[in-house]
Coordinates of C-alpha atoms in Angstrom, one line a residue:
Q1 CA -38.6 -9.5 75.0
V2 CA -35.5 -8.5 76.9
Q3 CA -34.3 -10.2 80.0
L4 CA -32.1 -8.5 82.6
V5 CA -30.1 -10.4 85.2
E6 CA -28.4 -8.4 88.0
S7 CA -25.5 -9.6 90.1
G8 CA -22.9 -8.2 92.5
G9 CA -25.0 -6.9 95.4
G10 CA -24.2 -7.4 99.0
S11 CA -23.4 -5.7 102.3
V12 CA -20.5 -3.3 102.6
Q13 CA -19.4 -0.6 105.0
A14 CA -19.5 3.2 104.4
G15 CA -16.7 4.4 102.2
D16 CA -16.4 1.0 100.4
S17 CA -16.9 0.4 96.7
L18 CA -19.2 -2.1 95.0
R19 CA -19.8 -3.0 91.4
L20 CA -23.1 -4.3 90.1
S21 CA -23.5 -6.0 86.8
C22 CA -26.6 -6.4 84.6
A23 CA -26.6 -9.0 81.8
P24 CA -29.2 -8.1 79.1
S25 CA -30.3 -10.8 76.7
G26 CA -33.1 -11.3 74.3
R27 CA -34.3 -10.0 71.1
R28 CA -32.6 -6.8 69.8
F29 CA -31.6 -5.6 73.3
S30 CA -28.9 -3.5 71.6
R31 CA -31.6 -1.0 70.6
Y32 CA -32.2 -0.1 74.2
A33 CA -30.6 2.1 76.8
V34 CA -29.7 -0.1 79.8
G35 CA -29.2 1.3 83.2
W36 CA -30.0 1.3 86.9
F37 CA -32.6 2.5 89.3
R38 CA -32.8 2.1 93.0
Q39 CA -35.5 2.1 95.7
A40 CA -34.7 2.7 99.3
P41 CA -37.1 1.6 102.1
G42 CA -40.1 4.0 102.2
K43 CA -38.9 6.0 99.2
E44 CA -39.8 6.1 95.5
R45 CA -37.8 4.4 92.9
E46 CA -35.2 6.8 91.5
F47 CA -33.1 6.9 88.3
V48 CA -29.4 6.3 88.9
G49 CA -27.9 6.2 85.5
S50 CA -27.9 4.4 82.1
I51 CA -26.0 3.9 78.9
N52 CA -27.2 3.8 75.4
W53 CA -26.0 0.4 74.2
S54 CA -25.3 1.5 70.6
S55 CA -23.8 5.0 71.1
G56 CA -22.2 4.5 74.6
N57 CA -23.7 7.8 75.8
T58 CA -24.3 7.8 79.5
Y59 CA -26.9 9.6 81.6
Y60 CA -27.2 10.1 85.3
G61 CA -29.7 11.0 87.9
E62 CA -29.3 14.4 89.6
S63 CA -28.8 12.8 93.1
I64 CA -25.8 10.7 92.2
K65 CA -23.2 13.5 92.1
G66 CA -20.3 11.7 90.6
R67 CA -19.8 8.8 92.9
F68 CA -21.4 6.2 90.6
T69 CA -20.4 5.3 87.0
V70 CA -22.3 3.3 84.5
S71 CA -20.3 1.5 81.8
R72 CA -20.6 -1.3 79.3
D73 CA -18.3 -4.3 79.4
N74 CA -18.0 -5.5 75.9
A75 CA -16.2 -8.7 76.8
K76 CA -18.8 -9.8 79.3
N77 CA -21.8 -8.1 77.5
T78 CA -22.9 -6.4 80.7
V79 CA -23.8 -3.0 81.9
D80 CA -22.0 -2.3 85.1
L81 CA -22.6 0.2 87.9
Q82 CA -19.5 1.1 89.8
M83 CA -20.3 2.7 93.2
N84 CA -17.6 4.4 95.1
S85 CA -17.6 6.1 98.5
L86 CA -20.8 4.4 99.5
K87 CA -23.0 5.9 102.2
P88 CA -25.6 4.3 104.4
E89 CA -28.2 6.3 102.4
D90 CA -27.2 4.3 99.3
T91 CA -28.8 1.3 100.9
A92 CA -31.6 0.2 98.5
V93 CA -32.7 -2.4 96.1
Y94 CA -31.0 -1.7 92.8
Y95 CA -32.9 -2.6 89.6
C96 CA -31.5 -3.0 86.1
A97 CA -33.8 -1.5 83.5
A98 CA -34.0 -1.2 79.7
Y99 CA -35.9 1.5 77.8
L100 CA -36.2 2.7 74.3
G101 CA -37.2 6.3 74.8
S102 CA -36.9 7.9 78.2
Y103 CA -35.9 6.5 81.6
E104 CA -39.4 7.7 82.7
D105 CA -40.9 5.0 80.5
V106 CA -39.0 1.8 81.2
D107 CA -39.8 -1.2 79.0
Y108 CA -38.1 -4.0 81.0
W109 CA -37.0 -4.5 84.6
G110 CA -34.7 -6.8 86.3
Q111 CA -35.7 -8.5 89.5
G112 CA -33.6 -6.2 91.7
I113 CA -30.6 -6.8 93.9
Q114 CA -30.1 -5.7 97.5
V115 CA -27.2 -3.3 98.5
N116 CA -26.7 -2.6 102.2
V117 CA -24.3 0.0 103.4
S118 CA -23.6 0.1 107.1
S119 CA -22.0 3.0 109.0

């Protein structure tokens, strides 16, 4: 079992930056890729990006277009999502996720954290 706890959400204005953190814990979570999805009101959940805990390789969803960066903080043992130049359309619930194979088959989800971007 892997537990995922998100932090860092909130309300910001367009153009601002925000950093989300996900703290994974539990049995052998280092085997997983850990990353982020988001779900905006009335839309399907979409893949944002992830990092393979062991290799450090990162992967991103096609819609992100370079404004977001997923990284691992070894000191805090977290996977962070740095979001820059935020837009109102980035408003969503952001979920931390862990998977062994593909991001299309997530094994564990966090509870989600709200990010609101106002214009």
